Coordinates of C-alpha atoms and ligand atoms in Angstrom, one line a residue:
X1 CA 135.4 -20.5 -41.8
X2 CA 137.9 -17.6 -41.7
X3 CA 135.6 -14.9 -41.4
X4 CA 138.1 -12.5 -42.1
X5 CA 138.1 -13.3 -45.7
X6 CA 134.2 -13.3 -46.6
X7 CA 134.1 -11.5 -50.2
X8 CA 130.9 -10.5 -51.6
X9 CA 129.9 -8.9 -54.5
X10 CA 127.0 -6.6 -56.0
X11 CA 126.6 -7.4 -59.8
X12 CA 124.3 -5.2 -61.5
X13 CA 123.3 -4.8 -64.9
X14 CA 123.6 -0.9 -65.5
X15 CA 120.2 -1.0 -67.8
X16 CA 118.4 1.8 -66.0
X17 CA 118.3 2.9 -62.2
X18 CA 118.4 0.8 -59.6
X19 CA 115.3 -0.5 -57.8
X20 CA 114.1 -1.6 -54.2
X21 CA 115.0 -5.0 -55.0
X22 CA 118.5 -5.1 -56.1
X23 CA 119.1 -2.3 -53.7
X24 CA 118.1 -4.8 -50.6
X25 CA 120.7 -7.1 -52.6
X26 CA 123.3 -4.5 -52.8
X27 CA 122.5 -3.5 -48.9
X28 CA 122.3 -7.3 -47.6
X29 CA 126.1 -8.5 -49.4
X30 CA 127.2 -4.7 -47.6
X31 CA 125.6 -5.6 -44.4
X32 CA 127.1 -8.9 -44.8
X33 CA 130.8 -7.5 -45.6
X34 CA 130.7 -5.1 -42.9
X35 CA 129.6 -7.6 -40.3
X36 CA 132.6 -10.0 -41.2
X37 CA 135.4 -7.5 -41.5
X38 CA 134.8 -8.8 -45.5
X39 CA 135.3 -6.8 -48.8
X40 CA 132.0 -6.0 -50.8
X41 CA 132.6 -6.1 -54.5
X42 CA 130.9 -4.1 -57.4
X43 CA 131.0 -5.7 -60.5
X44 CA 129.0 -4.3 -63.9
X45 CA 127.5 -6.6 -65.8
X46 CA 127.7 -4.5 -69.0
X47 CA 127.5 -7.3 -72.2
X48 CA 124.2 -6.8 -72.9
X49 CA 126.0 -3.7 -75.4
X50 CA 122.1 -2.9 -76.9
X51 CA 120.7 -2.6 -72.6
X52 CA 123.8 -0.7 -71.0
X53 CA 124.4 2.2 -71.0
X54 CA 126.9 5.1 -68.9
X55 CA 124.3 6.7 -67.8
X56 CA 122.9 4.1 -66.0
X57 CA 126.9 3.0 -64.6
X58 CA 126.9 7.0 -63.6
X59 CA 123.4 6.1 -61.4
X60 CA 124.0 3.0 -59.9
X61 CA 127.2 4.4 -58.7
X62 CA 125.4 7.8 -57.2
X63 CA 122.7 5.5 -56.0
X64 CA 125.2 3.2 -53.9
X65 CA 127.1 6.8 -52.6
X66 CA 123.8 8.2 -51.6
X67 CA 122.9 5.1 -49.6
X68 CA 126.5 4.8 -48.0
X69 CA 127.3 1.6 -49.5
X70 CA 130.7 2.7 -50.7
X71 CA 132.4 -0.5 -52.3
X72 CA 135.9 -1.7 -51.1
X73 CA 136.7 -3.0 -55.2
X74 CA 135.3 -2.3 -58.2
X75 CA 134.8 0.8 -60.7
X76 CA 136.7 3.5 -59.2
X77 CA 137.8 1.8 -56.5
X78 CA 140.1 -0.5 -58.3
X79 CA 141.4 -3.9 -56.6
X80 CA 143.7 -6.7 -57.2
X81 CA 141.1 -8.7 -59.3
X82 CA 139.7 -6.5 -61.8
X83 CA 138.7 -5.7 -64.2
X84 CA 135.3 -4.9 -62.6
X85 CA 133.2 -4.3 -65.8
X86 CA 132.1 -7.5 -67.7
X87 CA 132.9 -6.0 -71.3
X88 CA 136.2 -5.8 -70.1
X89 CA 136.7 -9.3 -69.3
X90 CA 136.3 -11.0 -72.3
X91 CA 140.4 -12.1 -72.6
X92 CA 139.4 -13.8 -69.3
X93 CA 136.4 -15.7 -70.3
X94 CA 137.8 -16.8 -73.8
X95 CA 140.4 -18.4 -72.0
X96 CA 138.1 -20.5 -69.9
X97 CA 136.6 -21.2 -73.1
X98 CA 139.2 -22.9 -74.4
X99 CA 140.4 -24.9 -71.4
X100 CA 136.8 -25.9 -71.2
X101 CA 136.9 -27.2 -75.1
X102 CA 140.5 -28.7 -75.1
X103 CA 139.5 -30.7 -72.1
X104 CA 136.4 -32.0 -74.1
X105 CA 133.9 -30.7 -71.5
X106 CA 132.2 -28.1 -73.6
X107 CA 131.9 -28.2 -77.4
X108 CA 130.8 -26.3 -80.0
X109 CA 127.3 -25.9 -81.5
X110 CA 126.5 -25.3 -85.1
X111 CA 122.8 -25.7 -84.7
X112 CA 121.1 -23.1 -86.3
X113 CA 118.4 -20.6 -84.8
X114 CA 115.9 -22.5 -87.1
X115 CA 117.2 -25.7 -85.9
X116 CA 116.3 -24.5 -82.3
X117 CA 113.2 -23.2 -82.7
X118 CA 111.7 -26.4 -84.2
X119 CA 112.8 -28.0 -81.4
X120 CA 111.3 -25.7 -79.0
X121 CA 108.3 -25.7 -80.6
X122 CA 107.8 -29.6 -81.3
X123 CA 108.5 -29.6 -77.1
X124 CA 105.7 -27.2 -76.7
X125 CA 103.3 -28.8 -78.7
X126 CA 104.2 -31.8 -76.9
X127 CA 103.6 -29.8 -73.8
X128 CA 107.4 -30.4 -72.8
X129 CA 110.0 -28.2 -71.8
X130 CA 112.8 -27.7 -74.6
X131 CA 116.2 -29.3 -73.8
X132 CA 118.7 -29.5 -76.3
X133 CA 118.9 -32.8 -77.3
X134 CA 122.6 -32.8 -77.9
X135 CA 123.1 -32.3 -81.9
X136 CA 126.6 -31.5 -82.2
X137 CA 127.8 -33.2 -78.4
X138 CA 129.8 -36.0 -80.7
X139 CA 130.5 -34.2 -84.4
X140 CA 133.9 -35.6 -85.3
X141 CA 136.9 -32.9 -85.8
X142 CA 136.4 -33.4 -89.4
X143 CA 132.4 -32.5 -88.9
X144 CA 133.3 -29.2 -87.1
X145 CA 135.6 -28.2 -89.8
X146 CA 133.4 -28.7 -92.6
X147 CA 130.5 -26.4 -90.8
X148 CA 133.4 -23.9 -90.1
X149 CA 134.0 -23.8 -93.5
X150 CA 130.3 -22.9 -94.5
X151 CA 131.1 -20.1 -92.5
X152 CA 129.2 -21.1 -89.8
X153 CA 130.3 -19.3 -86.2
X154 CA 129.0 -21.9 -83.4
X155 CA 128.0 -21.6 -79.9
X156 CA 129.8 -23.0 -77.0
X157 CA 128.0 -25.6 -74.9
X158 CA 129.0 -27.1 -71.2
X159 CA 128.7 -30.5 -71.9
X160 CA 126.2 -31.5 -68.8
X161 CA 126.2 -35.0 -67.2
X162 CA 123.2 -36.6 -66.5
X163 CA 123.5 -36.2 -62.5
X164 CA 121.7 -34.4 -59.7
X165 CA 123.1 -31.4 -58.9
X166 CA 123.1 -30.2 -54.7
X167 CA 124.0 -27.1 -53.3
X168 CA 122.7 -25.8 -49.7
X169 CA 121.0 -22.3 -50.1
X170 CA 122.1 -20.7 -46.6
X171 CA 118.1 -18.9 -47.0
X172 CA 116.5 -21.8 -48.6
X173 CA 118.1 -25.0 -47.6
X174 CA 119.3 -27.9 -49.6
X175 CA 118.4 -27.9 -53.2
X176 CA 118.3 -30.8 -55.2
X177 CA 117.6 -30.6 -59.0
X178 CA 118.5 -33.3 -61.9
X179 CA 120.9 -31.7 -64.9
X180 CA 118.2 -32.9 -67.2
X181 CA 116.1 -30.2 -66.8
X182 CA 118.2 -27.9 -68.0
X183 CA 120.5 -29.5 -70.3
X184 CA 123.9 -28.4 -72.1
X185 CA 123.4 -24.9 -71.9
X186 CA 125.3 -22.3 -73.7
X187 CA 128.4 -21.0 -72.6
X188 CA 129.0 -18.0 -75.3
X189 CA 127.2 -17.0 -78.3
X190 CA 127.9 -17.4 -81.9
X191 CA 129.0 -13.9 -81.7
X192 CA 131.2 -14.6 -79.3
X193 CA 129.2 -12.9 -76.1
X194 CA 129.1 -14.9 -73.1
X195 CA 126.2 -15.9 -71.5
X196 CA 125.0 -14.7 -68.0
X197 CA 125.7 -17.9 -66.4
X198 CA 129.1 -18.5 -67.7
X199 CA 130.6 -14.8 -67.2
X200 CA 129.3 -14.8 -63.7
X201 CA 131.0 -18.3 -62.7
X202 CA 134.0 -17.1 -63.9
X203 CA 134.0 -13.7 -62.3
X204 CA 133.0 -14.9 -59.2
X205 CA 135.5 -17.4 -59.3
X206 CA 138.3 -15.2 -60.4
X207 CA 137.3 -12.6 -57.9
X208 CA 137.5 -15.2 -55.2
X209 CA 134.0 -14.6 -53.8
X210 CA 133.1 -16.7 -51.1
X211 CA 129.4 -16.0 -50.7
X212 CA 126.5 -15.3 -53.6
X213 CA 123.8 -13.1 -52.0
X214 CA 121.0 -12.2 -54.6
X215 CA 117.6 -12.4 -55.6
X216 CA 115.3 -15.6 -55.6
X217 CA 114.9 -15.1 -59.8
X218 CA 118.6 -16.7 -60.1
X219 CA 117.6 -19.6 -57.7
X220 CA 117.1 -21.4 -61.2
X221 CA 120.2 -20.7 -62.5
X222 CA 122.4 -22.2 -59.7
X223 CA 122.3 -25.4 -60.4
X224 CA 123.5 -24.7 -64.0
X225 CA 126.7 -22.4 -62.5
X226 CA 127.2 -25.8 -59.9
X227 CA 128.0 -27.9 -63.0
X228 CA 130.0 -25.4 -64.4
X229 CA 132.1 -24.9 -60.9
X230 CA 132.8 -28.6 -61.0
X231 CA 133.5 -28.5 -64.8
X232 CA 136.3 -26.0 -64.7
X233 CA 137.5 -27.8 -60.9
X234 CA 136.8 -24.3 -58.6
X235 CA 135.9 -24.2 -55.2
X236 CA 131.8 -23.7 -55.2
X237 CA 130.8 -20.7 -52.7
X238 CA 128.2 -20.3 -50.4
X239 CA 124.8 -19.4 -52.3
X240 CA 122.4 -16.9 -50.4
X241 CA 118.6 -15.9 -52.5
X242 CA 116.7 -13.7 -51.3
X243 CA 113.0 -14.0 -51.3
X244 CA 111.1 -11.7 -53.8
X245 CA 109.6 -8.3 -52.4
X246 CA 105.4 -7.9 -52.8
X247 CA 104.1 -5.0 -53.3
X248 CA 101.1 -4.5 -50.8
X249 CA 98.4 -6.6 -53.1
X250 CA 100.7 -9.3 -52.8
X251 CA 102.0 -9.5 -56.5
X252 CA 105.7 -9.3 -57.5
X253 CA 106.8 -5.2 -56.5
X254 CA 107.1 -3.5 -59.8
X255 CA 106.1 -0.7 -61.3
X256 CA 102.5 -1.8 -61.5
X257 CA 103.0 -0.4 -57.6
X258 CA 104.1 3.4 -59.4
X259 CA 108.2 3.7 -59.6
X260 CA 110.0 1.8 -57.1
X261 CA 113.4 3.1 -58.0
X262 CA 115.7 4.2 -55.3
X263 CA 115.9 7.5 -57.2
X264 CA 112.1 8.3 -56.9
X265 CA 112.5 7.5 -53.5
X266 CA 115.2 10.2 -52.5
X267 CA 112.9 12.4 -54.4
X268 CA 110.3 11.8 -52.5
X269 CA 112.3 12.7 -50.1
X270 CA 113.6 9.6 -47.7
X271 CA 116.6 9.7 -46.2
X272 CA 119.4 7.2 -46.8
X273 CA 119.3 5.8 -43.0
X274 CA 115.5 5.3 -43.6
X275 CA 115.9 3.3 -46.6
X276 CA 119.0 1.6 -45.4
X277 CA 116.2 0.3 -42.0
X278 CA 113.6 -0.4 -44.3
X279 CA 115.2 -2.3 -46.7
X280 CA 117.5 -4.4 -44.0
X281 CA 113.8 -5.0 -43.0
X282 CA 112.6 -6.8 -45.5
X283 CA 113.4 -10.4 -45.4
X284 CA 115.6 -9.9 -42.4
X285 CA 114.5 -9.4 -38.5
X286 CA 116.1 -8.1 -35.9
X287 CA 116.6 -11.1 -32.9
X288 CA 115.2 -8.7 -30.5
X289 CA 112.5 -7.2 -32.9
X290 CA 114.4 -4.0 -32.8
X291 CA 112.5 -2.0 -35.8
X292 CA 114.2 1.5 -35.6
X293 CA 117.7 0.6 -36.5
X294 CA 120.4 2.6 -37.0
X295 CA 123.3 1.3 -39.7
X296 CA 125.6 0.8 -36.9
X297 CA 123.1 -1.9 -35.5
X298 CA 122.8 -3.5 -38.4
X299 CA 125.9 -4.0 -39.1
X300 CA 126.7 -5.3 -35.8
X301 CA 123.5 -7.7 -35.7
X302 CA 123.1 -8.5 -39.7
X303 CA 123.2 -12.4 -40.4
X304 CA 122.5 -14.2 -43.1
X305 CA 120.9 -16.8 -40.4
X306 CA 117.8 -14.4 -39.6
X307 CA 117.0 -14.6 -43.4
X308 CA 113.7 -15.3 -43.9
X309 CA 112.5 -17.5 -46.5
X310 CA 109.1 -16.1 -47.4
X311 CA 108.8 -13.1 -49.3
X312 CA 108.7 -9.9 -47.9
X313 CA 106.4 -7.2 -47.9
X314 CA 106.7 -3.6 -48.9
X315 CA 104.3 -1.2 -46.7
X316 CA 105.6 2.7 -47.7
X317 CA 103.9 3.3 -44.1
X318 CA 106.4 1.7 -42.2
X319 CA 109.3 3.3 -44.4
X320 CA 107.2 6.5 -43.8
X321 CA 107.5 5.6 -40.4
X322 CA 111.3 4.8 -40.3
X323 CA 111.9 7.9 -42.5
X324 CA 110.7 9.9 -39.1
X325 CA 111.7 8.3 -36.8
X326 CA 115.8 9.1 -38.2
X327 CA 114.8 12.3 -38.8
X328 CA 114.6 12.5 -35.8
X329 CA 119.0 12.0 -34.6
X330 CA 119.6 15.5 -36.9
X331 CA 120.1 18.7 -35.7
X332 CA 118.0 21.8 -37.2
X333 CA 120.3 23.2 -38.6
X334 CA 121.1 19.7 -40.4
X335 CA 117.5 19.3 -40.8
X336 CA 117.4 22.6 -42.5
X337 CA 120.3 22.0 -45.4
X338 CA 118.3 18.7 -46.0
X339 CA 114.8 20.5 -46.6
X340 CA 116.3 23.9 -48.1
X341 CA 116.6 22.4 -51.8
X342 CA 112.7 21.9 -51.6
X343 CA 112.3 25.2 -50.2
X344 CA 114.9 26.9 -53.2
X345 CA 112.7 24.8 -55.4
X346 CA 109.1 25.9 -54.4
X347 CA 110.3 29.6 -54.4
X348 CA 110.0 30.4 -50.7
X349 CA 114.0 30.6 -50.1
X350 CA 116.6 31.9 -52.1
X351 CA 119.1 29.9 -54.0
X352 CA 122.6 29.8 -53.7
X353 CA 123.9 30.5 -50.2
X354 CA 121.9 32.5 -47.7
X355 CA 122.9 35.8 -45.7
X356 CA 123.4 35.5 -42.4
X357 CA 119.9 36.5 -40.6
X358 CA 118.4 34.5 -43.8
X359 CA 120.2 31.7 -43.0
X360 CA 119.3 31.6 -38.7
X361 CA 115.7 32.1 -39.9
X362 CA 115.7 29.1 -41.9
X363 CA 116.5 26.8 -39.4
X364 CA 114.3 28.3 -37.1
X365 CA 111.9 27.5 -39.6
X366 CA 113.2 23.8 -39.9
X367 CA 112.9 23.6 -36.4
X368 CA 108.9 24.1 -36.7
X369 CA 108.5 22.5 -40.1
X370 CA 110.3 19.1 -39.1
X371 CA 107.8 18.6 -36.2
X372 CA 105.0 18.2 -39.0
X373 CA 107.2 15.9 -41.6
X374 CA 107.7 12.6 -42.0
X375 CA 108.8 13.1 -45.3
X376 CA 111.9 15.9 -47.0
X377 CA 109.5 17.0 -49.6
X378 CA 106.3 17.6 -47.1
X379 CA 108.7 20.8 -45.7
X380 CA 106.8 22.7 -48.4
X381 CA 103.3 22.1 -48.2
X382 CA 104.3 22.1 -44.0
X383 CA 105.7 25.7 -44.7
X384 CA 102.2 27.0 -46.4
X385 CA 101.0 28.3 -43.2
X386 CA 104.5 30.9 -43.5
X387 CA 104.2 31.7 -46.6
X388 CA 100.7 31.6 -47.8
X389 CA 98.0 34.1 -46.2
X390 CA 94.8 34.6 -47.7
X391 CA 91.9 35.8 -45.4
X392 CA 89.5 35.2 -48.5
X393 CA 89.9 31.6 -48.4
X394 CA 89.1 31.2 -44.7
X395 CA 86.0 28.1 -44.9
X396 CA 83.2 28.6 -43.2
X397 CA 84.2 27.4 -39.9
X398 CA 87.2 29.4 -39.4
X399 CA 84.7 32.7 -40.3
X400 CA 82.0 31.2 -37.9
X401 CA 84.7 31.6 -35.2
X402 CA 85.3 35.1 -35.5
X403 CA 81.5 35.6 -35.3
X404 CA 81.9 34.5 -31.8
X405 CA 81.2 37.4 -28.8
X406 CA 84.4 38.4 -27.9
X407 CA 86.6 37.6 -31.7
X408 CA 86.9 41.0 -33.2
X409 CA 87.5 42.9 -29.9
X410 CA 90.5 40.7 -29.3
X411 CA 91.5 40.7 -32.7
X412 CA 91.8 45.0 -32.7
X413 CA 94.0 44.6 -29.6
X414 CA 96.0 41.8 -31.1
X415 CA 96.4 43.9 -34.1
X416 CA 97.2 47.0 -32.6
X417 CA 99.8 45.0 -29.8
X418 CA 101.5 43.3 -32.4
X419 CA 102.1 46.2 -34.2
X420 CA 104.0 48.0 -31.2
X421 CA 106.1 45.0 -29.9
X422 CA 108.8 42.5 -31.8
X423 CA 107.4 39.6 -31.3
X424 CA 110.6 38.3 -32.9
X425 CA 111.8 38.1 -29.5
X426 CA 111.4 34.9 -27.3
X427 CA 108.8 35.0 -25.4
X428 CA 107.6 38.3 -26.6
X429 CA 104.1 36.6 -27.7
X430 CA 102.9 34.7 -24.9
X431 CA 103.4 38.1 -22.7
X432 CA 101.0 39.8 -25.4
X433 CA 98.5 37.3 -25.0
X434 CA 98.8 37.1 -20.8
X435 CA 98.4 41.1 -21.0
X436 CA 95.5 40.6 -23.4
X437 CA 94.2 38.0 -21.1
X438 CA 94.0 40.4 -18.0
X439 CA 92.8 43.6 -20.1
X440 CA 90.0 42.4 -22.0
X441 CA 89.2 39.6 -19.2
X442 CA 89.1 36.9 -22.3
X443 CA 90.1 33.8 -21.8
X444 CA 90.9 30.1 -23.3
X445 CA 89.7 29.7 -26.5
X446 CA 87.1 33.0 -26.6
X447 CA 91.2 34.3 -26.8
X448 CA 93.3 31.8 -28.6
X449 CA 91.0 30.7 -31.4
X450 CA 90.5 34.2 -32.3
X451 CA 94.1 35.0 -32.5
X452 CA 94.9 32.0 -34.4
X453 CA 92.4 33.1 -37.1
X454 CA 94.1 36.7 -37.3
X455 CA 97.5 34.8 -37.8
X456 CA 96.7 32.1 -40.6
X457 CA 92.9 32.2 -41.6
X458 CA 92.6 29.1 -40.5
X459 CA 90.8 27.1 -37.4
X460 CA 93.9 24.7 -36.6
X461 CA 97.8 24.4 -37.6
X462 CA 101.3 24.8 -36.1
X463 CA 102.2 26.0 -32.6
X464 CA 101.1 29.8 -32.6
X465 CA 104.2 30.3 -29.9
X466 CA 105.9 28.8 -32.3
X467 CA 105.0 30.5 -35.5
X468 CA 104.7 33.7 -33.9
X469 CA 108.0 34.4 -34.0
X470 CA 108.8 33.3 -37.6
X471 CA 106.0 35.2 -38.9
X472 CA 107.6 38.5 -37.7
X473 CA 111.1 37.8 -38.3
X474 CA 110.3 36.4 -41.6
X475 CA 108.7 39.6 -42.2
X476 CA 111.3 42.0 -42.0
X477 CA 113.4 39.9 -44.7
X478 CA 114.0 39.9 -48.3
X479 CA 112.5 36.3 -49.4
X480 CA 111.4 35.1 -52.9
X481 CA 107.9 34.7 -51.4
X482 CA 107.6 37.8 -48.5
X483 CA 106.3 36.1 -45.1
X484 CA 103.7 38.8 -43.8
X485 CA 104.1 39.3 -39.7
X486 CA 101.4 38.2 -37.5
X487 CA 100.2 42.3 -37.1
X488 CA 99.4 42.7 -41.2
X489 CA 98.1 39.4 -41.2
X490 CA 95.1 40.0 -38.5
X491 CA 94.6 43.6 -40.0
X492 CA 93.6 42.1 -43.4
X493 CA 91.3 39.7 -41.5
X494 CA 89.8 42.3 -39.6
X495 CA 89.7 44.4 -43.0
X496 CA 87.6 41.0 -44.5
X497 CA 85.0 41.8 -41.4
X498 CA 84.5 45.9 -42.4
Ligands
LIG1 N1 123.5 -9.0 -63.3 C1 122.7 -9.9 -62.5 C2 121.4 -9.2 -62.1 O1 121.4 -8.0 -62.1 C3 123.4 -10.4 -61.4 C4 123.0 -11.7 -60.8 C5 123.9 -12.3 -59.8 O2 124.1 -11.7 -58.7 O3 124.5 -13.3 -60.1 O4 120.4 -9.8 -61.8

């Protein structure tokens, strides 16, 4: 095969935001591109008029961007085969149409709704599966003419012979199926639409794709597209499904599992490189059982080969995981534009763009926050200990520990050290604490725990070396929600003991 030419596409149906599931499709046909040195395609499938909508093209779009999967054709990008929206293909498919017809291999259908659903229902109460039984496969020319002029607007069938129909799935295998279980199906609608299964031959003919990657719920509609391949005399691609995803009681992942759109995902704060890993992850492995994978390596060790057949597994711990584990390759300051919109939005940093000495604080602040994240979002509740100080909420272990012997008296001469140095300065604490050390001949945790309940009323949290040094440069800046330094902060819990 001449890999250069591999052309995949991405065909979504812009009916409402994009989910886990087509987004592994989306990623595996980019993966797939990329690998090859191939174009990845993004067609709309639009014609169901009542379903689509431009709001949902606007997301699917944003959703792709976000995730880096920028598309070499489609909407936007433009390319030599478009039209890449369905609804504006119809000149195309209306002229396959009527190849298929004068060449006898489709015809049309007057049968009415009525018609059909007597048939399906005698089938069910036979306990059979409907297939239509061929009504109007032989009407004469004079036949047709005489239900057009009732004023009857027919369907268009592929006229399907009785045959087995192959095709090797590159995940699954070969597949063998007889044409009798499905029949001659229905090319376009009385109204003109066509159907799913004869827009998408024709597009991915047209648009010269040489592999179908998508989900295991169109393995049953292959076979149906084969016949209509061989009908119309075009080469057949390579067929690719993936296996469904589970959700982690092993039924089909939906929203029974809460909203597994990409969107509530990126709210909930993942980063695209996680979700890129995670999803490459499911229902493909690494040969070297690399987990932690950055989209360089995937690209350069994606195969279709290392599909797996059984269905995959979602597990929001691993992606959890994953999401840490690449938040790991940023920068604070990088960490720090990614966490600041949930900052801006929990009122604890200003919005719009920050003044200088606001701005260093921040990502000193990222720089403590992202060692207690695995998760964007979980910057805010990780920033409580900054911004939120109430000595009257202490529990009743943290005010057990400053009954111990020695709390109070090195609690005064924290407070009153704290207030004479800048313990904004580096290193400025841990010489307070060594002097306090060899004054008051405390030591260990008779000295630590005590300081670290004058500093956040509580008995455990981040780094006090660490925080130290946010607390009172925090303190001496303007901020939506005012830090209090570490020298107010054991005064009031000293005040709680009076
Ligand atoms: N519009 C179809 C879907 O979203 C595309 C199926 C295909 O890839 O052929 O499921």
């Amino acid at each position: 095969m001449n890999t250069d030419r591999v052309r995949v596409r991405f065909a979504p149906s812009p009916t409402g935001h994009l989910h886990l599931g087509n987004v592994r499709t989306a990623l595996f046909n980019w993966l797939y591109a990329r690998r090859h040195g191939g174009t990845f395609i993004l067609r709309l499938e639009d014609t169901d008029a009542a379903r689509s909508t431009q709001e949902s093209v606007l997301s699917v779009l944003e959703d792709l961007r976000w995730m880096g999967l920028e598309w070499d054709e489609g909407p936007e990008a433009g390319g030599e085969f478009g039209p890449y929206r369905q609804t504006e293909r119809y000149g195309l498919y209306t002229a396959h149409l009527n190849r298929l017809l004068e060449a006898g291999k489709a015809y049309p259908c007057f049968c009415s709704q009525e018609d059909l659903e007597r048939g399906r229902a005698e089938a069910r109460a036979a306990g059979r599966t409907y297939i239509y039984p061929g009504t109007c496969r032989h009407l004469t020319a004079e036949q047709r003419e005489a239900r057009r002029g009732e004023g009857i607007r027919p369907a268009v069938r592929l006229h399907v012979k009785p045959q087995t129909v192959s095709f090797t799935d590159v995940v699954r295998g070969p597949v063998s199926i007889h044409s009798q279980t499905f029949g001659d199906w229905i090319l376009s609608r009385p109204d003109g639409s066509p159907t799913y299964n004869f827009a998408v031959v024709i597009d991915d003919a047209l648009m010269a794709v040489t592999h179908v990657i998508r989900g295991e719920d169109h393995l049953s509609n292959t076979p149906k597209q084969v016949v209509l391949y061989e009908a119309l005399g075009l080469p057949i691609p390579r067929f690719a499904h993936l296996s469904m995803i589970l959700g982690p009681d092993g039924g089909k992942l939906s929203k029974r599992h809460g909203d597994v759109s990409l969107d509530a995902f990126r709210a909930r704060g993942y980063l695209p490189e996680a979700m890129v890993n995670g999803l490459a992850l499911l229902g493909w492995s690494d040969s070297e059982g690399q987990e932690i994978l950055t989209r360089e390596e995937l690209v350069q060790r994606f195969d279709l080969e290392r599909i797996n057949k059984s269905a995959a597994v979602f597990d929001e711990g691993k992606l959890r995981h994953l999401n840490a584990a690449h938040l790991k390759a940023y920068s604070d300051e990088q960490v720090e534009a990614m966490i600041r919109p949930h900052l801006v939005q929990a009122g604890r940093l200003p919005a719009g763009p920050l003044a200088p000495e606001v701005q260093s604080w921040a990502v000193s602040l990222a720089g403590l926050l992202r060692q207690r994240i695995d998760l964007l979002t979980e910057a805010v509740p990780a920033s409580d200990p900054v911004f939120l100080f109430d000595p009257a909420t202490m529990d009743e272990a943290a005010r057990a520990g400053l009954a111990e012997p020695d709390a109070v008296r090195v609690l005064r001469a924290f407070a009153e050290e704290a207030g004479r140095m800048d313990l904004s300065v580096p290193g400025a604490y841990r010489e307070l604490v060594m002097g306090l050390k060899a004054r008051l001949k405390v030591k260990g945790k008779a000295l630590f725990h005590p300081i670290r309940l004058g500093v956040t009323a509580a008995d455990s949290g981040p780094d006090l070396e660490r925080l130290v040094p946010i607390l009172a440069s925090g303190s001496r800046l303007a901020l939506p929600t005012p830090v209090l330094g570490p020298a107010e902060r054991t005064r009031r819990v000293l005040a709680l003991l009076e």
